[in-house]
Amino acid sequence: MAWAVAAVLGLLLLLGSPGGCGGSPGPPRDSLREELLLSPLPSGDIAATFQFRARWDSELHREGVSHYRLFPKALGQLISKYLVRELHLSLTQGFWRTRTWGQPYLQAPAGAELWVWFQDSVTDVDKAWKELSNILSGIFCASLNFIDSTNTVTPTASFKPLGLANVTDHHLLRYAVLPREIVCTENLTPWKKLLPCSSKAGLAVLLKAERLFHTSYHSQAVHIRPICRDASCLSVSWELRQTLTVVFDTFSIGQGKRDWSLFKMFSRTVTEACPLASESKIYVDISSKTQENELLEVTPPPLSVHEASVQGDRRTYAVYDLLSPLLFNVSRSLNVQLKWKRPQDSLDLSTPVLHAQRYVSGYGLQTGEISTLIYNTHPYRAFPVILLETVPWYLRLYVHTLVITTKGKENKPSYIHYQPAQDRRRPHLLEMLIQLPANSVTKITIQFERALLKWTEYTPDPNHGFYVSPSVLSALVPSVLAMKAEDAEKSPLFTSLFPSADGSSYFVRLYTEPLLVNLPTPDFSMPYNVICLTCTVVAVCYGSFYNLLTRTFHVEEPSRGGLAKRLANIIRKVRGVPPL
Amino acid sequence: MGYRLPCGVRFPTTLTPFSSPEADAALLPLQEDSLGALTVYVIPETSPLLPQGVGVYVGKHRSAVMRCPQGPGDVLAAVSARVQQIVQAMSFTTDSITAALSDRVPMDQLGTDTRRPFKSSLGYEITFSLLNPDPKSHDVHWDIEAAVSGYVQPFLDKLGSVANFSVDSQILYYAVLGVSPRFDKASSSFILSALSLPHVINPVEARLGSSATSLYPVLNFLLYVPERIHSPLYIQDKDGAAVGTNAFHSPRWGGIMVYNVDHPAPDKALLPLRVDVDMVRVMEVFLAQLRLLFGISQVPLPEEFLLESPGNKGLTDWELDRLLWTRTVENIATVSTTLTSLAQLLDKIGNIVIKDDVASEVYHAVASAQTAMLELASGHLGSAFQASKEAVISSERAFFDPSLLHLLYFPDDQKFPARDSLSV
């Protein structure tokens, strides 16, 4: 019967052939680039940054596109349905210590962070935001469904679009942070599934969970944005970047030694490039401060060396191109090893130009003060910085106590946007543009009062404290070197993360620490105590009363006694003892 | 003693020798073309319209042409017996209706065919996936967009009144089947036996993913290009013979087809080998599987029947009608089970609060279901189907409303201590 049906259909298929193979354009092209950057940090640790970039030359919103190749289908459907223009999601565990490790390429706050720019044709942004966060929580197995209006804000100046944009109405932007979110293997697995080669070939082979989570800092992120297809920028392509940054600690992984290798870090080596990738490279940062001789020796010897000015510094990178046939001539697997030639002096530690710190002070459970310290260590240049603070509604900020001082003098911000909180509906939003003079420390303090929550709003462990999400600092830091703008397609991926405005400054986004604040907590054992006490009192009182009222007394006749008793009485009478 | 009824002829007045498909197309304007209706034309025994040996011609619209059975005895009875046969073939039977109810009403004596088609739903998602487990050896390209718009879209457009459809496709690399095939020396090829086929689907399904944006059931059609070391790969059925189309389908899930690639001799090989998939062969199989998964199956016809090919759309009008009849009955059964469950739930748990809009949805569902049954009794298929669809939408909305669960969990034994401590 099946073949009869097939025969019938075979007939119809011969009759009905698809039309128009001549004039229709081919399917949209897409390309994949993968890259790994190993940068030894001044403190002896090593940071490894993976980037996988899939670029899809198609207009997702205009044509009804639904045929996917390298771009993952789940994310493509999400972008078309919710009319998303840009999406940035990051899940991070740990904190990037800017002072000891240097300026990060792309920092993410502890926990989960999601910020999205919608297209201007979206009618109800809040509804789209809610549905989008729920679907992302399903795709990435993270509790992003806890994002609601109590932790979502609409920043006005901080999060400008990173891709192509012609409309920048900030009502289309939503930003939320969940500082309590934990990252684990459950989140890494769906992230790896989005890669076309999916941890079977190429650099993704190194992504094994038991090594990646044994680190001091683990951050995985997904960035989707529209970019120019070519230099003339007549049409738009979509770019999906998946980045993963880990920092291996010299004491727990390195056993105290500062020599690193791919096998030591990931317990695996690279054997081949992903067949679908057009470019697959490993960069190792071998730049040295003194420029006399190299500090770092890299084996096997690299095939080429790339120089770039990154974040205001001239840096040198050793390049291993996995697609070139010369690389795997000697051995079938590539294990990049880094050895220090001479011990590193502490003079090599250079402080980053911009770093910040935040803490809570005060005593008791009624009031407190949040202080933020921002350091500008540039010797002679001053530059402005935008500070974004989101404070939950149960810490009631008093904006009249906001004080900004620099070098002892008051520093008035040139732009302040403050949106007060509404209880149980909206958090506080404070955005300020502050000018940082050269070589200075700026201190921003604001006082708050702690609110008492309803008994159902406390978490199961209220004595752990409540988190305040990290504040965001965005700045265009002036650089010493003039950096020329390179073509985005030819330069390494880690240099094209942020669009560079001009060669004299570079964009930096820093996050401070999250804060942990104790709220006045009621004694949750009280209902149990009350029930016990009430029941005891009722039992004792009522019981006694009942006994008193209902107890009756009977008179009992003494019994004559049995035979044994009479015999005993006779013996006692004989002895002269009183009877029983 | 019967009476002779002259065999009626309904023809246009110009009588030129037609062939059967042309006749069918010419007669189309004469019918009212209402959904669910069938027209049977009776022609003389000796008419040259139908080829020799063919008693009935079943057209691709809602009509059939039959020869008047000549012979002794009651002509009217013979004609009506043959018309009965035609109606059984082209429209619903009691068996097909009971099969539609098999999900909702427990019945044991039905065969496996009843569990193959998808349950009635308001929409379906169809996903075509190309699995390439060996991208180093094969660089596979498929022109899926043209194939979908040429072959699948006309079929889905015809089914547009039944449900909403959306089609997408993806290519998955390094996706392997969960079963390693056996090497067969006799044919020097690799074999997947029929017993190992159920284990193939599970490992692949983790990679396929479901739709991120809609709740409709998904039909997955996979095209698997085996690895170079496992080529060629054939599927064997239960008797040990290789399946002609090299494909199989899983009820209520979708279908998988294995596409073997010819490799040139090893010394001439340049990896990766570029493969352009022959979409005609692939779409033949997928369309046949799609028809089976929707429950549009062939009814065994007696020998004198000649079936006209459905043409470009892949589906004849009377097959669509048959689907609509079964879907309507299934929808009404779904509505009744949903509302009955809701009522039983309310009896058991007194805590559930029914708001006014939920109540109005329930009333609407009941009214629509009653309308659907009335329309079915009078034979208006189109309006019956629409009413049953509305009834299903309303009943699902009422049953799955989130406000039903607000005060659900507050167990009775927790209420007493709280009340006690408050009163004292």
mmCIF file of N, CA, C and O in Angstrom, chain A residues 323-393:
data_model
loop_
_atom_site.group_PDB
_atom_site.id
_atom_site.type_symbol
_atom_site.label_atom_id
_atom_site.label_comp_id
_atom_site.label_asym_id
_atom_site.label_seq_id
_atom_site.Cartn_x
_atom_site.Cartn_y
_atom_site.Cartn_z
ATOM 1 N N LEU A 323 43.599 26.147 10.696
ATOM 2 C CA LEU A 323 43.218 25.712 9.357
ATOM 3 C C LEU A 323 44.425 25.578 8.440
ATOM 4 O O LEU A 323 44.297 25.087 7.330
ATOM 5 N N SER A 324 45.596 26.028 8.881
ATOM 6 C CA SER A 324 46.738 25.910 7.975
ATOM 7 C C SER A 324 47.324 24.514 8.113
ATOM 8 O O SER A 324 47.464 23.994 9.212
ATOM 9 N N PRO A 325 47.679 23.869 7.014
ATOM 10 C CA PRO A 325 48.150 22.477 7.096
ATOM 11 C C PRO A 325 49.510 22.324 7.762
ATOM 12 O O PRO A 325 49.864 21.239 8.175
ATOM 13 N N LEU A 326 50.274 23.428 7.897
ATOM 14 C CA LEU A 326 51.611 23.286 8.474
ATOM 15 C C LEU A 326 51.558 23.014 9.966
ATOM 16 O O LEU A 326 52.507 22.518 10.554
ATOM 17 N N LEU A 327 50.423 23.379 10.570
ATOM 18 C CA LEU A 327 50.392 23.322 12.028
ATOM 19 C C LEU A 327 50.436 21.902 12.553
ATOM 20 O O LEU A 327 51.090 21.612 13.550
ATOM 21 N N PHE A 328 49.742 20.994 11.883
ATOM 22 C CA PHE A 328 49.661 19.632 12.397
ATOM 23 C C PHE A 328 50.635 18.714 11.696
ATOM 24 O O PHE A 328 50.472 17.506 11.676
ATOM 25 N N ASN A 329 51.709 19.299 11.122
ATOM 26 C CA ASN A 329 52.702 18.467 10.439
ATOM 27 C C ASN A 329 53.474 17.610 11.421
ATOM 28 O O ASN A 329 53.707 16.438 11.218
ATOM 29 N N VAL A 330 53.891 18.245 12.517
ATOM 30 C CA VAL A 330 54.792 17.539 13.434
ATOM 31 C C VAL A 330 54.011 16.552 14.286
ATOM 32 O O VAL A 330 54.343 15.385 14.374
ATOM 33 N N SER A 331 52.974 17.036 14.936
ATOM 34 C CA SER A 331 52.203 16.120 15.790
ATOM 35 C C SER A 331 50.727 16.329 15.502
ATOM 36 O O SER A 331 50.316 17.384 15.032
ATOM 37 N N ARG A 332 49.946 15.334 15.794
ATOM 38 C CA ARG A 332 48.540 15.400 15.417
ATOM 39 C C ARG A 332 47.733 16.289 16.333
ATOM 40 O O ARG A 332 46.633 16.669 15.991
ATOM 41 N N SER A 333 48.270 16.581 17.530
ATOM 42 C CA SER A 333 47.482 17.418 18.414
ATOM 43 C C SER A 333 48.311 18.627 18.800
ATOM 44 O O SER A 333 49.530 18.583 18.825
ATOM 45 N N LEU A 334 47.616 19.690 19.100
ATOM 46 C CA LEU A 334 48.298 20.939 19.405
ATOM 47 C C LEU A 334 48.146 21.217 20.888
ATOM 48 O O LEU A 334 47.024 21.326 21.389
ATOM 49 N N ASN A 335 49.254 21.315 21.597
ATOM 50 C CA ASN A 335 49.206 21.655 23.017
ATOM 51 C C ASN A 335 50.100 22.872 23.214
ATOM 52 O O ASN A 335 51.326 22.771 23.233
ATOM 53 N N VAL A 336 49.491 24.037 23.303
ATOM 54 C CA VAL A 336 50.262 25.265 23.422
ATOM 55 C C VAL A 336 50.780 25.378 24.854
ATOM 56 O O VAL A 336 50.018 25.269 25.805
ATOM 57 N N GLN A 337 52.069 25.586 24.992
ATOM 58 C CA GLN A 337 52.636 25.669 26.344
ATOM 59 C C GLN A 337 53.273 27.022 26.538
ATOM 60 O O GLN A 337 53.951 27.531 25.646
ATOM 61 N N LEU A 338 53.084 27.581 27.716
ATOM 62 C CA LEU A 338 53.678 28.870 28.039
ATOM 63 C C LEU A 338 54.660 28.662 29.187
ATOM 64 O O LEU A 338 54.299 28.099 30.216
ATOM 65 N N LYS A 339 55.892 29.163 29.010
ATOM 66 C CA LYS A 339 56.885 29.035 30.094
ATOM 67 C C LYS A 339 57.462 30.414 30.348
ATOM 68 O O LYS A 339 57.766 31.157 29.418
ATOM 69 N N TRP A 340 57.648 30.728 31.618
ATOM 70 C CA TRP A 340 58.248 32.011 31.960
ATOM 71 C C TRP A 340 59.762 31.885 31.956
ATOM 72 O O TRP A 340 60.315 31.008 32.586
ATOM 73 N N LYS A 341 60.396 32.821 31.275
ATOM 74 C CA LYS A 341 61.854 32.707 31.182
ATOM 75 C C LYS A 341 62.525 33.227 32.428
ATOM 76 O O LYS A 341 63.522 32.705 32.875
ATOM 77 N N ARG A 342 62.027 34.302 32.966
ATOM 78 C CA ARG A 342 62.617 34.797 34.199
ATOM 79 C C ARG A 342 61.483 35.199 35.116
ATOM 80 O O ARG A 342 60.390 35.466 34.654
ATOM 81 N N PRO A 343 61.755 35.218 36.415
ATOM 82 C CA PRO A 343 60.643 35.523 37.327
ATOM 83 C C PRO A 343 60.151 36.946 37.099
ATOM 84 O O PRO A 343 60.905 37.859 36.823
ATOM 85 N N GLN A 344 58.880 37.102 37.213
ATOM 86 C CA GLN A 344 58.263 38.378 36.901
ATOM 87 C C GLN A 344 58.367 39.295 38.096
ATOM 88 O O GLN A 344 58.115 38.908 39.218
ATOM 89 N N ASP A 345 58.762 40.551 37.866
ATOM 90 C CA ASP A 345 58.828 41.474 38.991
ATOM 91 C C ASP A 345 57.468 42.051 39.241
ATOM 92 O O ASP A 345 56.653 42.145 38.355
ATOM 93 N N SER A 346 57.311 42.527 40.438
ATOM 94 C CA SER A 346 56.020 43.132 40.748
ATOM 95 C C SER A 346 55.886 44.478 40.058
ATOM 96 O O SER A 346 54.814 45.045 40.013
ATOM 97 N N LEU A 347 56.997 45.007 39.527
ATOM 98 C CA LEU A 347 56.890 46.276 38.811
ATOM 99 C C LEU A 347 56.082 46.107 37.537
ATOM 100 O O LEU A 347 55.614 47.070 36.968
ATOM 101 N N ASP A 348 55.992 44.878 37.077
ATOM 102 C CA ASP A 348 55.264 44.670 35.837
ATOM 103 C C ASP A 348 53.773 44.882 36.003
ATOM 104 O O ASP A 348 53.060 45.010 35.044
ATOM 105 N N LEU A 349 53.310 44.888 37.240
ATOM 106 C CA LEU A 349 51.876 45.084 37.436
ATOM 107 C C LEU A 349 51.559 46.550 37.201
ATOM 108 O O LEU A 349 52.024 47.409 37.921
ATOM 109 N N SER A 350 50.787 46.796 36.187
ATOM 110 C CA SER A 350 50.396 48.186 35.956
ATOM 111 C C SER A 350 48.943 48.334 36.319
ATOM 112 O O SER A 350 48.133 47.460 36.031
ATOM 113 N N THR A 351 48.630 49.407 36.990
ATOM 114 C CA THR A 351 47.237 49.567 37.390
ATOM 115 C C THR A 351 46.427 49.981 36.175
ATOM 116 O O THR A 351 46.883 50.800 35.371
ATOM 117 N N PRO A 352 45.240 49.483 36.051
ATOM 118 C CA PRO A 352 44.378 49.893 34.948
ATOM 119 C C PRO A 352 43.934 51.337 35.138
ATOM 120 O O PRO A 352 43.928 51.861 36.239
ATOM 121 N N VAL A 353 43.580 51.977 34.047
ATOM 122 C CA VAL A 353 43.264 53.392 34.077
ATOM 123 C C VAL A 353 41.999 53.656 34.886
ATOM 124 O O VAL A 353 41.909 54.629 35.631
ATOM 125 N N LEU A 354 41.015 52.798 34.768
ATOM 126 C CA LEU A 354 39.739 53.024 35.434
ATOM 127 C C LEU A 354 39.388 51.780 36.228
ATOM 128 O O LEU A 354 39.345 50.702 35.674
ATOM 129 N N HIS A 355 39.189 51.922 37.514
ATOM 130 C CA HIS A 355 38.610 50.801 38.254
ATOM 131 C C HIS A 355 37.781 51.337 39.390
ATOM 132 O O HIS A 355 37.881 52.519 39.754
ATOM 133 N N ALA A 356 36.950 50.518 39.972
ATOM 134 C CA ALA A 356 35.983 51.007 40.952
ATOM 135 C C ALA A 356 35.748 49.971 42.038
ATOM 136 O O ALA A 356 36.114 48.812 41.894
ATOM 137 N N GLN A 357 35.118 50.448 43.091
ATOM 138 C CA GLN A 357 34.884 49.613 44.263
ATOM 139 C C GLN A 357 33.603 50.093 44.888
ATOM 140 O O GLN A 357 33.291 51.287 44.849
ATOM 141 N N ARG A 358 32.843 49.204 45.523
ATOM 142 C CA ARG A 358 31.594 49.642 46.134
ATOM 143 C C ARG A 358 31.383 48.867 47.409
ATOM 144 O O ARG A 358 31.709 47.675 47.477
ATOM 145 N N TYR A 359 30.856 49.529 48.428
ATOM 146 C CA TYR A 359 30.628 48.821 49.689
ATOM 147 C C TYR A 359 29.485 49.468 50.437
ATOM 148 O O TYR A 359 29.087 50.604 50.158
ATOM 149 N N VAL A 360 28.976 48.736 51.422
ATOM 150 C CA VAL A 360 27.899 49.233 52.274
ATOM 151 C C VAL A 360 28.487 49.527 53.632
ATOM 152 O O VAL A 360 29.280 48.751 54.163
ATOM 153 N N SER A 361 28.112 50.664 54.223
ATOM 154 C CA SER A 361 28.566 50.941 55.581
ATOM 155 C C SER A 361 27.369 51.336 56.416
ATOM 156 O O SER A 361 26.267 51.530 55.919
ATOM 157 N N GLY A 362 27.611 51.479 57.699
ATOM 158 C CA GLY A 362 26.524 51.814 58.611
ATOM 159 C C GLY A 362 26.398 50.729 59.653
ATOM 160 O O GLY A 362 27.068 49.700 59.604
ATOM 161 N N TYR A 363 25.524 50.934 60.622
ATOM 162 C CA TYR A 363 25.345 49.957 61.686
ATOM 163 C C TYR A 363 23.849 49.782 61.907
ATOM 164 O O TYR A 363 23.044 50.652 61.580
ATOM 165 N N GLY A 364 23.506 48.656 62.468
ATOM 166 C CA GLY A 364 22.106 48.417 62.799
ATOM 167 C C GLY A 364 21.334 47.978 61.586
ATOM 168 O O GLY A 364 21.854 47.823 60.475
ATOM 169 N N LEU A 365 20.053 47.767 61.814
ATOM 170 C CA LEU A 365 19.210 47.265 60.741
ATOM 171 C C LEU A 365 18.205 48.301 60.286
ATOM 172 O O LEU A 365 17.202 47.967 59.677
ATOM 173 N N GLN A 366 18.473 49.571 60.572
ATOM 174 C CA GLN A 366 17.503 50.534 60.098
ATOM 175 C C GLN A 366 18.045 51.344 58.928
ATOM 176 O O GLN A 366 17.387 51.492 57.915
ATOM 177 N N THR A 367 19.262 51.875 59.073
ATOM 178 C CA THR A 367 19.800 52.742 58.025
ATOM 179 C C THR A 367 21.126 52.181 57.545
ATOM 180 O O THR A 367 21.691 51.272 58.133
ATOM 181 N N GLY A 368 21.639 52.760 56.468
ATOM 182 C CA GLY A 368 22.942 52.351 55.946
ATOM 183 C C GLY A 368 23.366 53.350 54.898
ATOM 184 O O GLY A 368 22.653 54.308 54.585
ATOM 185 N N GLU A 369 24.532 53.093 54.329
ATOM 186 C CA GLU A 369 25.044 54.003 53.315
ATOM 187 C C GLU A 369 25.783 53.200 52.272
ATOM 188 O O GLU A 369 26.577 52.326 52.588
ATOM 189 N N ILE A 370 25.504 53.503 51.004
ATOM 190 C CA ILE A 370 26.223 52.832 49.902
ATOM 191 C C ILE A 370 27.297 53.795 49.428
ATOM 192 O O ILE A 370 27.013 54.959 49.103
ATOM 193 N N SER A 371 28.537 53.338 49.372
ATOM 194 C CA SER A 371 29.639 54.179 48.888
ATOM 195 C C SER A 371 30.275 53.526 47.686
ATOM 196 O O SER A 371 30.534 52.327 47.694
ATOM 197 N N THR A 372 30.534 54.338 46.681
ATOM 198 C CA THR A 372 31.226 53.855 45.479
ATOM 199 C C THR A 372 32.486 54.683 45.306
ATOM 200 O O THR A 372 32.429 55.920 45.367
ATOM 201 N N LEU A 373 33.606 54.018 45.105
ATOM 202 C CA LEU A 373 34.876 54.723 44.874
ATOM 203 C C LEU A 373 35.308 54.465 43.449
ATOM 204 O O LEU A 373 35.419 53.310 43.044
ATOM 205 N N ILE A 374 35.567 55.519 42.688
ATOM 206 C CA ILE A 374 36.007 55.352 41.304
ATOM 207 C C ILE A 374 37.389 55.959 41.184
ATOM 208 O O ILE A 374 37.609 57.125 41.549
ATOM 209 N N TYR A 375 38.313 55.174 40.655
ATOM 210 C CA TYR A 375 39.705 55.602 40.552
ATOM 211 C C TYR A 375 40.047 55.909 39.099
ATOM 212 O O TYR A 375 39.799 55.089 38.215
ATOM 213 N N ASN A 376 40.624 57.064 38.882
ATOM 214 C CA ASN A 376 41.152 57.395 37.555
ATOM 215 C C ASN A 376 42.660 57.519 37.714
ATOM 216 O O ASN A 376 43.154 58.466 38.316
ATOM 217 N N THR A 377 43.417 56.549 37.209
ATOM 218 C CA THR A 377 44.867 56.570 37.418
ATOM 219 C C THR A 377 45.623 57.124 36.221
ATOM 220 O O THR A 377 46.840 56.996 36.138
ATOM 221 N N HIS A 378 44.917 57.749 35.278
ATOM 222 C CA HIS A 378 45.626 58.345 34.148
ATOM 223 C C HIS A 378 46.394 59.553 34.643
ATOM 224 O O HIS A 378 45.862 60.365 35.376
ATOM 225 N N PRO A 379 47.649 59.711 34.259
ATOM 226 C CA PRO A 379 48.460 60.793 34.845
ATOM 227 C C PRO A 379 47.989 62.191 34.502
ATOM 228 O O PRO A 379 48.113 63.098 35.298
ATOM 229 N N TYR A 380 47.438 62.406 33.287
ATOM 230 C CA TYR A 380 47.122 63.800 32.963
ATOM 231 C C TYR A 380 45.791 63.982 32.260
ATOM 232 O O TYR A 380 45.405 65.100 31.987
ATOM 233 N N ARG A 381 45.043 62.917 31.904
ATOM 234 C CA ARG A 381 43.807 63.112 31.170
ATOM 235 C C ARG A 381 42.618 62.905 32.083
ATOM 236 O O ARG A 381 42.578 61.960 32.875
ATOM 237 N N ALA A 382 41.633 63.783 31.952
ATOM 238 C CA ALA A 382 40.368 63.598 32.663
ATOM 239 C C ALA A 382 39.345 63.109 31.660
ATOM 240 O O ALA A 382 39.398 63.456 30.489
ATOM 241 N N PHE A 383 38.407 62.308 32.093
ATOM 242 C CA PHE A 383 37.364 61.845 31.184
ATOM 243 C C PHE A 383 36.096 61.589 31.978
ATOM 244 O O PHE A 383 36.124 61.395 33.187
ATOM 245 N N PRO A 384 34.943 61.648 31.303
ATOM 246 C CA PRO A 384 33.685 61.430 32.010
ATOM 247 C C PRO A 384 33.327 59.936 32.051
ATOM 248 O O PRO A 384 33.754 59.156 31.207
ATOM 249 N N VAL A 385 32.523 59.609 33.048
ATOM 250 C CA VAL A 385 32.084 58.218 33.183
ATOM 251 C C VAL A 385 30.591 58.243 33.527
ATOM 252 O O VAL A 385 30.118 59.139 34.230
ATOM 253 N N ILE A 386 29.825 57.295 32.958
ATOM 254 C CA ILE A 386 28.398 57.193 33.281
ATOM 255 C C ILE A 386 28.242 56.083 34.299
ATOM 256 O O ILE A 386 28.685 54.950 34.077
ATOM 257 N N LEU A 387 27.602 56.420 35.408
ATOM 258 C CA LEU A 387 27.399 55.432 36.470
ATOM 259 C C LEU A 387 25.921 55.089 36.517
ATOM 260 O O LEU A 387 25.077 55.974 36.574
ATOM 261 N N LEU A 388 25.608 53.808 36.464
ATOM 262 C CA LEU A 388 24.216 53.354 36.535
ATOM 263 C C LEU A 388 24.058 52.523 37.791
ATOM 264 O O LEU A 388 24.773 51.547 37.980
ATOM 265 N N GLU A 389 23.142 52.923 38.671
ATOM 266 C CA GLU A 389 22.902 52.151 39.888
ATOM 267 C C GLU A 389 21.450 51.722 39.926
ATOM 268 O O GLU A 389 20.562 52.548 39.724
ATOM 269 N N THR A 390 21.245 50.448 40.206
ATOM 270 C CA THR A 390 19.889 49.928 40.357
ATOM 271 C C THR A 390 19.786 49.376 41.763
ATOM 272 O O THR A 390 20.528 48.467 42.125
ATOM 273 N N VAL A 391 18.909 49.952 42.557
ATOM 274 C CA VAL A 391 18.787 49.509 43.948
ATOM 275 C C VAL A 391 17.368 49.003 44.139
ATOM 276 O O VAL A 391 16.424 49.668 43.728
ATOM 277 N N PRO A 392 17.173 47.831 44.746
ATOM 278 C CA PRO A 392 15.804 47.326 44.933
ATOM 279 C C PRO A 392 14.968 48.236 45.825
ATOM 280 O O PRO A 392 15.501 49.024 46.598
ATOM 281 N N TRP A 393 13.644 48.104 45.696
ATOM 282 C CA TRP A 393 12.742 49.037 46.344
ATOM 283 C C TRP A 393 12.789 48.956 47.858
ATOM 284 O O TRP A 393 12.472 49.940 48.537
#
